[in-house]
CSV table of C-alpha atoms in Angstrom, one decimal:
chain,number,residue,atom,x,y,z
A,1,HIS,CA,129.5,66.0,25.9
A,2,SER,CA,131.9,68.8,25.1
A,3,ALA,CA,132.5,69.5,21.4
A,4,PRO,CA,135.6,71.0,19.7
A,5,PRO,CA,135.5,74.6,18.9
A,6,PRO,CA,133.8,75.3,15.5
A,7,PRO,CA,135.9,75.6,12.5
A,8,PRO,CA,136.4,79.0,10.8
A,9,LEU,CA,133.9,79.0,8.0
A,10,LYS,CA,135.5,81.0,4.6
A,11,ARG,CA,133.6,83.3,2.3
A,12,GLY,CA,135.4,84.9,-0.4
A,13,GLY,CA,138.6,83.3,0.3
A,14,GLN,CA,139.1,84.3,3.9
A,15,PRO,CA,137.9,82.7,7.1
A,16,LEU,CA,134.8,84.3,8.2
A,17,LEU,CA,135.7,84.8,11.8
A,18,SER,CA,139.1,86.6,11.0
A,19,ARG,CA,137.4,89.2,8.9
A,20,PRO,CA,137.0,92.9,10.3
A,21,PHE,CA,134.1,93.9,12.0
A,22,GLY,CA,131.6,94.1,9.0
A,23,ASP,CA,130.0,90.8,9.2
A,24,VAL,CA,128.6,89.3,12.4
A,25,VAL,CA,127.8,85.6,13.0
A,26,LEU,CA,124.6,85.2,14.8
A,27,GLY,CA,124.5,81.7,16.1
A,28,TRP,CA,125.7,78.4,15.2
A,29,MET,CA,123.7,75.2,14.4
A,30,LEU,CA,125.1,71.6,14.9
A,31,GLU,CA,123.8,69.1,12.5
A,32,MET,CA,124.0,65.4,13.4
A,33,THR,CA,124.2,62.8,10.6
A,34,CYS,CA,123.7,59.1,12.0
A,35,SER,CA,124.0,55.8,10.0
A,36,GLU,CA,122.7,52.4,11.4
A,37,ALA,CA,124.3,49.0,11.0
A,38,THR,CA,122.5,45.9,11.7
A,39,GLN,CA,124.5,42.9,13.1
A,40,TRP,CA,122.8,39.5,13.7
A,41,ASP,CA,124.3,37.3,16.5
A,42,ALA,CA,123.4,33.5,15.9
A,43,GLY,CA,122.2,31.6,18.8
A,44,ASP,CA,123.1,27.9,19.5
A,45,GLY,CA,122.1,26.7,15.9
A,46,ASP,CA,118.6,27.8,16.0
A,47,MET,CA,116.9,31.2,15.7
A,48,SER,CA,117.4,32.5,19.1
A,49,GLY,CA,120.1,35.1,18.2
A,50,ARG,CA,119.7,38.8,18.7
A,51,VAL,CA,119.7,41.7,16.4
A,52,HIS,CA,122.0,44.6,17.2
A,53,ARG,CA,121.7,47.9,15.8
A,54,HIS,CA,124.7,50.3,16.1
A,55,HIS,CA,124.2,54.2,15.4
A,56,ARG,CA,127.4,56.0,14.1
A,57,CYS,CA,126.7,59.7,14.1
A,58,ARG,CA,129.2,62.3,13.2
A,59,LEU,CA,128.6,66.4,14.1
A,60,ARG,CA,129.3,69.2,11.7
A,61,TYR,CA,129.0,72.8,12.2
A,62,MET,CA,126.9,75.2,10.1
A,63,MET,CA,126.8,78.8,10.2
A,64,GLN,CA,123.0,80.0,11.0
A,65,HIS,CA,123.0,83.5,9.9
A,66,ALA,CA,125.4,86.3,8.9
A,67,PHE,CA,124.4,90.0,8.5
A,68,PRO,CA,126.5,93.1,7.7
A,69,GLY,CA,127.5,94.4,11.1
A,70,SER,CA,126.0,98.0,10.3
A,71,LEU,CA,122.6,96.2,9.8
A,72,LEU,CA,122.9,94.3,13.1
A,73,LEU,CA,123.5,97.8,14.8
A,74,LEU,CA,120.5,99.3,13.2
A,75,ILE,CA,118.3,96.3,14.2
A,76,ALA,CA,119.7,96.5,17.7
A,77,GLY,CA,119.0,100.3,17.8
A,78,LEU,CA,115.4,99.9,16.7
A,79,LEU,CA,114.6,96.7,18.8
A,80,PRO,CA,113.6,98.5,22.2
A,81,ARG,CA,111.1,100.8,20.3
A,82,SER,CA,109.7,97.9,18.5
A,83,VAL,CA,109.1,95.7,21.8
A,84,GLN,CA,108.4,98.6,24.0
A,85,GLY,CA,104.7,98.0,25.2
A,86,GLN,CA,104.3,94.4,24.3
A,87,ALA,CA,103.1,92.1,27.0
A,88,ILE,CA,105.0,89.1,28.3
A,89,SER,CA,102.4,86.2,29.4
A,90,ALA,CA,102.8,83.2,31.3
A,91,VAL,CA,100.7,80.0,32.2
A,92,ILE,CA,100.7,80.1,36.1
A,93,HIS,CA,99.6,76.9,38.0
A,94,LEU,CA,97.7,77.9,41.1
A,95,PRO,CA,96.9,75.0,43.6
A,96,THR,CA,93.2,74.0,44.2
A,97,LEU,CA,92.4,73.9,47.8
A,98,ASP,CA,89.6,72.0,49.9
A,99,ALA,CA,87.5,73.2,52.3
A,100,LYS,CA,90.3,72.7,55.1
A,101,GLY,CA,92.9,74.4,52.9
A,102,ASN,CA,94.5,71.2,51.8
A,103,MET,CA,96.0,70.9,48.3
A,104,MET,CA,94.0,68.9,45.8
A,105,GLY,CA,93.8,68.6,42.1
A,106,PRO,CA,93.6,69.4,39.5
A,107,GLU,CA,95.5,72.5,39.5
A,108,LYS,CA,93.9,75.9,38.6
A,109,ASN,CA,95.8,77.4,35.6
A,110,ILE,CA,95.6,81.1,34.4
A,111,VAL,CA,97.2,83.1,31.8
A,112,ALA,CA,98.5,86.2,33.4
A,113,SER,CA,100.6,89.1,32.0
A,114,LEU,CA,104.1,89.9,33.3
A,115,ASN,CA,106.0,93.0,34.1
A,116,PRO,CA,109.7,93.2,33.0
A,117,ASN,CA,111.1,91.6,36.1
A,118,GLY,CA,109.1,88.4,35.6
A,119,GLN,CA,106.3,89.1,38.2
A,120,PRO,CA,102.7,89.0,37.5
A,121,ALA,CA,101.6,92.6,36.3
A,122,ASP,CA,98.7,94.5,37.8
A,123,THR,CA,96.4,93.5,35.2
A,124,ALA,CA,93.7,91.1,35.2
A,125,SER,CA,94.4,87.4,34.3
A,126,LYS,CA,92.5,85.0,32.1
A,127,PRO,CA,91.1,81.5,33.0
A,128,PHE,CA,93.2,78.8,31.2
A,129,SER,CA,90.9,76.3,29.7
A,130,GLN,CA,91.8,72.8,30.8
A,131,PHE,CA,88.9,71.1,28.4
A,132,ILE,CA,90.2,68.7,25.9
A,133,HIS,CA,88.3,66.8,23.2
A,134,LEU,CA,87.8,63.5,24.4
A,135,GLY,CA,86.5,61.7,21.3
A,136,CYS,CA,83.0,60.6,19.8
A,137,PHE,CA,80.4,59.1,22.1
A,138,SER,CA,76.8,58.3,21.6
A,139,ALA,CA,74.1,59.6,24.3
A,140,PRO,CA,70.3,60.2,24.4
A,141,LEU,CA,69.3,63.5,23.1
A,142,SER,CA,67.7,64.0,26.5
A,143,ILE,CA,71.1,65.6,27.7
A,144,THR,CA,70.4,68.7,25.6
A,145,ARG,CA,70.4,71.7,27.7
A,146,SER,CA,70.7,74.4,24.8
A,147,ALA,CA,70.4,74.4,21.3
A,148,MET,CA,71.2,76.8,18.4
A,149,GLN,CA,69.0,77.5,15.3
A,150,ASP,CA,70.4,76.9,11.7
A,151,VAL,CA,74.1,76.8,12.9
A,152,ASN,CA,76.4,74.3,15.0
A,153,TYR,CA,77.2,74.8,18.6
A,154,ASN,CA,80.7,76.3,19.4
A,155,PRO,CA,82.0,73.7,22.2
A,156,ASN,CA,83.7,76.8,24.2
A,157,ALA,CA,80.1,78.5,24.0
A,158,CYS,CA,78.8,75.1,25.5
A,159,ILE,CA,81.2,75.1,28.2
A,160,THR,CA,80.0,78.4,29.2
A,161,ALA,CA,76.4,77.4,28.9
A,162,CYS,CA,76.7,74.3,31.0
A,163,VAL,CA,78.9,76.0,33.5
A,164,ALA,CA,76.2,78.7,34.1
A,165,ARG,CA,73.4,76.1,34.1
A,166,PHE,CA,75.1,74.0,36.7
A,167,PRO,CA,77.0,76.2,38.9
A,168,ASP,CA,77.1,73.6,41.8
A,169,TRP,CA,78.8,71.0,39.5
A,170,LYS,CA,82.6,70.7,39.8
A,171,LEU,CA,84.5,71.3,36.7
A,172,ASP,CA,86.7,68.1,36.8
A,173,ASP,CA,83.2,66.1,36.9
A,174,MET,CA,81.7,68.1,34.1
A,175,VAL,CA,80.9,66.6,30.6
A,176,ILE,CA,80.3,68.7,27.9
A,177,ALA,CA,78.7,67.2,24.7
A,178,VAL,CA,77.8,69.1,21.4
A,179,SER,CA,76.0,67.3,18.5
A,180,GLY,CA,75.4,69.7,15.9
A,181,PRO,CA,73.3,72.5,17.1
A,182,ARG,CA,72.7,70.9,20.5
A,183,CYS,CA,74.6,71.5,23.6
A,184,GLY,CA,74.5,68.8,26.3
A,185,CYS,CA,75.6,68.7,29.9
A,186,SER,CA,76.5,65.8,32.3
A,187,ASN,CA,78.3,65.0,35.4
A,188,ASN,CA,78.5,61.2,34.8
A,189,LEU,CA,80.2,60.2,31.6
A,190,GLN,CA,80.3,56.5,32.3
A,191,ARG,CA,76.3,56.2,33.1
A,192,ASP,CA,75.3,58.8,30.2
A,193,PHE,CA,77.8,58.0,27.3
A,194,GLN,CA,79.3,55.0,25.4
A,195,GLU,CA,82.4,55.6,23.3
A,196,TYR,CA,82.6,55.2,19.3
A,197,GLY,CA,85.4,55.5,16.8
A,198,PRO,CA,85.7,59.2,15.2
A,199,ASP,CA,84.0,58.2,12.1
A,200,LYS,CA,80.5,58.4,13.6
A,201,CYS,CA,81.1,62.2,14.4
A,202,VAL,CA,80.9,64.2,11.2
A,203,TYR,CA,79.7,67.5,12.1
A,204,ASN,CA,81.7,70.7,12.2
A,205,CYS,CA,81.6,73.0,15.0
A,206,GLY,CA,79.8,76.1,13.8
A,207,PRO,CA,80.8,79.1,11.6
A,208,ASP,CA,82.4,81.1,14.4
A,209,ALA,CA,84.6,78.0,15.6
A,210,PHE,CA,86.4,75.6,13.1
A,211,ASP,CA,85.5,73.1,10.4
A,212,ASN,CA,87.0,69.9,12.1
A,213,PRO,CA,84.4,67.4,12.4
A,214,LEU,CA,84.5,67.1,16.1
A,215,CYS,CA,80.8,67.9,17.1
A,216,GLY,CA,78.7,65.0,16.7
A,217,GLY,CA,76.8,63.2,14.1
A,218,PRO,CA,73.4,61.8,13.4
A,219,PRO,CA,71.5,60.4,14.9
A,220,ASN,CA,72.7,60.8,18.5
A,221,PHE,CA,76.5,60.9,18.4
A,222,TRP,CA,78.2,63.7,20.5
A,223,GLY,CA,81.7,65.1,20.4
A,224,VAL,CA,82.6,65.3,23.9
A,225,PHE,CA,84.8,67.5,25.9
A,226,LYS,CA,86.1,67.1,29.4
A,227,GLN,CA,89.0,68.5,31.7
A,228,TYR,CA,92.2,66.7,31.8
A,229,GLN,CA,93.4,65.3,35.2
A,230,TYR,CA,97.2,65.8,34.8
A,231,GLN,CA,99.8,67.3,32.9
A,232,SER,CA,102.8,65.1,31.6
A,233,LEU,CA,106.1,66.1,33.3
A,234,ALA,CA,107.9,64.8,30.2
A,235,THR,CA,107.3,68.1,28.3
A,236,HIS,CA,107.1,71.6,29.6
A,237,GLY,CA,104.8,72.8,26.8
A,238,ALA,CA,105.7,74.5,23.4
A,239,TYR,CA,104.4,78.0,22.1
A,240,ASP,CA,103.2,78.7,18.4
A,241,PRO,CA,103.8,82.6,18.2
A,242,TRP,CA,101.8,82.9,14.7
A,243,ARG,CA,98.6,81.5,16.0
A,244,TYR,CA,99.2,82.2,19.9
A,245,ILE,CA,98.6,78.7,20.6
A,246,PHE,CA,100.3,77.0,23.7
A,247,TYR,CA,100.6,73.2,23.6
A,248,THR,CA,101.1,70.9,26.5
A,249,VAL,CA,100.9,67.2,26.8
A,250,VAL,CA,98.0,65.9,29.4
A,251,VAL,CA,96.5,63.2,30.8
A,252,ILE,CA,93.2,61.4,31.6
A,253,ARG,CA,92.9,57.9,33.6
A,254,GLU,CA,91.3,55.3,31.8
A,255,ASP,CA,89.1,54.6,34.6
A,256,LYS,CA,87.6,58.0,34.4
A,257,ILE,CA,86.1,57.2,30.9
A,258,THR,CA,85.8,53.4,31.0
A,259,ASP,CA,84.2,51.3,33.8
A,260,PRO,CA,86.9,50.9,36.4
A,261,VAL,CA,86.3,47.2,36.5
A,262,ILE,CA,86.9,47.0,32.6
A,263,ALA,CA,89.8,49.5,33.1
A,264,TRP,CA,91.5,47.6,35.4
A,265,ASN,CA,91.1,44.2,34.2
A,266,PRO,CA,94.2,42.9,32.4
A,267,ASP,CA,92.3,40.8,29.8
A,268,PHE,CA,91.1,43.8,28.0
A,269,GLY,CA,94.7,45.0,27.8
A,270,LEU,CA,93.9,48.7,28.5
A,271,GLU,CA,96.5,51.3,29.2
A,272,PRO,CA,96.0,53.0,32.6
A,273,GLU,CA,95.5,56.2,31.1
A,274,ARG,CA,95.2,58.3,27.9
A,275,TYR,CA,97.4,61.1,26.7
A,276,TYR,CA,96.3,63.9,24.7
A,277,LEU,CA,97.9,67.1,22.9
A,278,HIS,CA,96.3,70.1,24.6
A,279,ALA,CA,96.0,73.3,22.9
A,280,VAL,CA,94.8,76.9,24.3
A,281,ASN,CA,94.5,80.2,22.6
A,282,MET,CA,96.7,82.4,24.9
A,283,GLN,CA,95.1,85.7,24.0
A,284,THR,CA,91.6,84.4,25.1
A,285,GLY,CA,92.6,81.3,27.4
A,286,GLN,CA,90.0,79.2,25.6
A,287,ALA,CA,90.8,75.8,24.6
A,288,ALA,CA,91.8,75.7,20.8
A,289,PHE,CA,90.1,72.1,20.1
A,290,GLN,CA,91.1,72.1,16.3
A,291,PHE,CA,94.9,71.7,17.4
A,292,GLN,CA,94.3,69.1,19.9
A,293,SER,CA,94.6,65.4,19.3
A,294,ARG,CA,94.9,62.2,21.3
A,295,LEU,CA,98.5,61.1,21.1
A,296,PRO,CA,99.7,57.5,20.6
A,297,GLY,CA,102.0,57.4,23.5
A,298,ILE,CA,104.1,59.7,26.0
A,299,VAL,CA,105.8,62.7,24.1
A,300,THR,CA,108.9,64.0,25.6
A,301,GLY,CA,110.7,67.3,24.9
A,302,LEU,CA,107.7,68.8,22.9
A,303,GLN,CA,109.2,71.9,20.7
A,304,TYR,CA,107.7,74.3,18.1
A,305,ASP,CA,109.7,74.5,15.0
A,306,LEU,CA,109.4,78.3,13.9
A,307,ASP,CA,110.7,77.7,10.5
A,308,ASP,CA,108.2,74.8,9.4
A,309,SER,CA,105.3,75.7,11.6
A,310,ARG,CA,105.1,72.1,13.2
A,311,LEU,CA,105.3,70.3,16.5
A,312,CYS,CA,108.2,68.1,17.2
A,313,GLY,CA,109.2,65.5,20.0
A,314,LEU,CA,110.2,62.2,21.0
A,315,LEU,CA,107.6,59.4,21.1
A,316,GLN,CA,107.7,56.4,23.3
A,317,SER,CA,105.1,53.8,23.9
A,318,GLN,CA,103.4,54.4,27.2
A,319,SER,CA,103.5,50.6,28.0
A,320,VAL,CA,107.1,50.2,28.1
A,321,GLY,CA,108.4,49.3,31.6
A,322,ARG,CA,104.7,49.6,32.8
A,323,THR,CA,102.0,47.3,31.6
A,324,SER,CA,104.5,45.3,29.5
A,325,PHE,CA,108.1,44.2,30.2
A,326,VAL,CA,110.5,44.2,27.2
A,327,ASP,CA,114.4,44.0,27.0
A,328,SER,CA,114.4,47.0,24.7
A,329,TRP,CA,112.3,49.9,23.2
A,330,TYR,CA,112.5,52.7,20.6
A,331,TYR,CA,112.0,56.2,20.4
A,332,TYR,CA,110.4,57.5,17.5
A,333,MET,CA,110.6,61.4,16.1
A,334,PHE,CA,107.1,62.7,16.6
A,335,VAL,CA,106.0,65.4,14.4
A,336,ILE,CA,102.7,67.3,13.7
């Protein structure tokens, strides 16, 4: 909807926008203030009425920044020198082709540098890891394929070890498991693993990785890592420029984790898929598992808040209009 032009902001008794060129406004911010009123419509002498919630919102304009014009020109003059030589990177989705040249999923993602025209530069690209931390599972210690001495295994190092050990396995079938100093490899999640709650996994992921307890626990619990199947079209992704982390919302179907007979049985009340917050280090292309988490639903419009170093979006239950039918639903402000 169109909005009225911003009112002139005053400073020092004069409207700021009518002052001579000495102050420059570098953007406007709209602030929305909403109030909620609740109204009860009674039914026919019983409790069958409805609750209506009315939202009243008002907008007001706020000046975001104002700087002296001379300082702005100085910054503009120095900007080309300060950014010269800085690379622009992008996540590029490439189709995965079968032996006949037909497209098949999942897509192959790479991190590539772009030239000033937005085209891929003539530099080597980096693989974009599609692995996520799936959760905490139990499995026999016989799946161990590599082990460290005195330190816990880095999950990204375990991925590299399993790919080298089993080059004929497809990446989307490969299951990576870490339990303290042990690195395990499998190509059948439902056969070899049983899922448990996150409290069973208490080991951190090694001194060169991170302190999050994602890497298994005693006696035979494993942190499990697997490639996602789909990216959610509800969000295009968000970038954290301070940590060089790119976030997206990704999906794994429930029947890839649980026995399909159980996954699709309505008596168990399972949702058809799971949503995860995926995070990748754009400098290395490796998964940043310490910033990943399972999401409680579908997150739309994921954004990174530079001022407060947080992720924001709109959260909606994934069951609405899909596995359950309701007359109304709610959106929630989602913050990490």
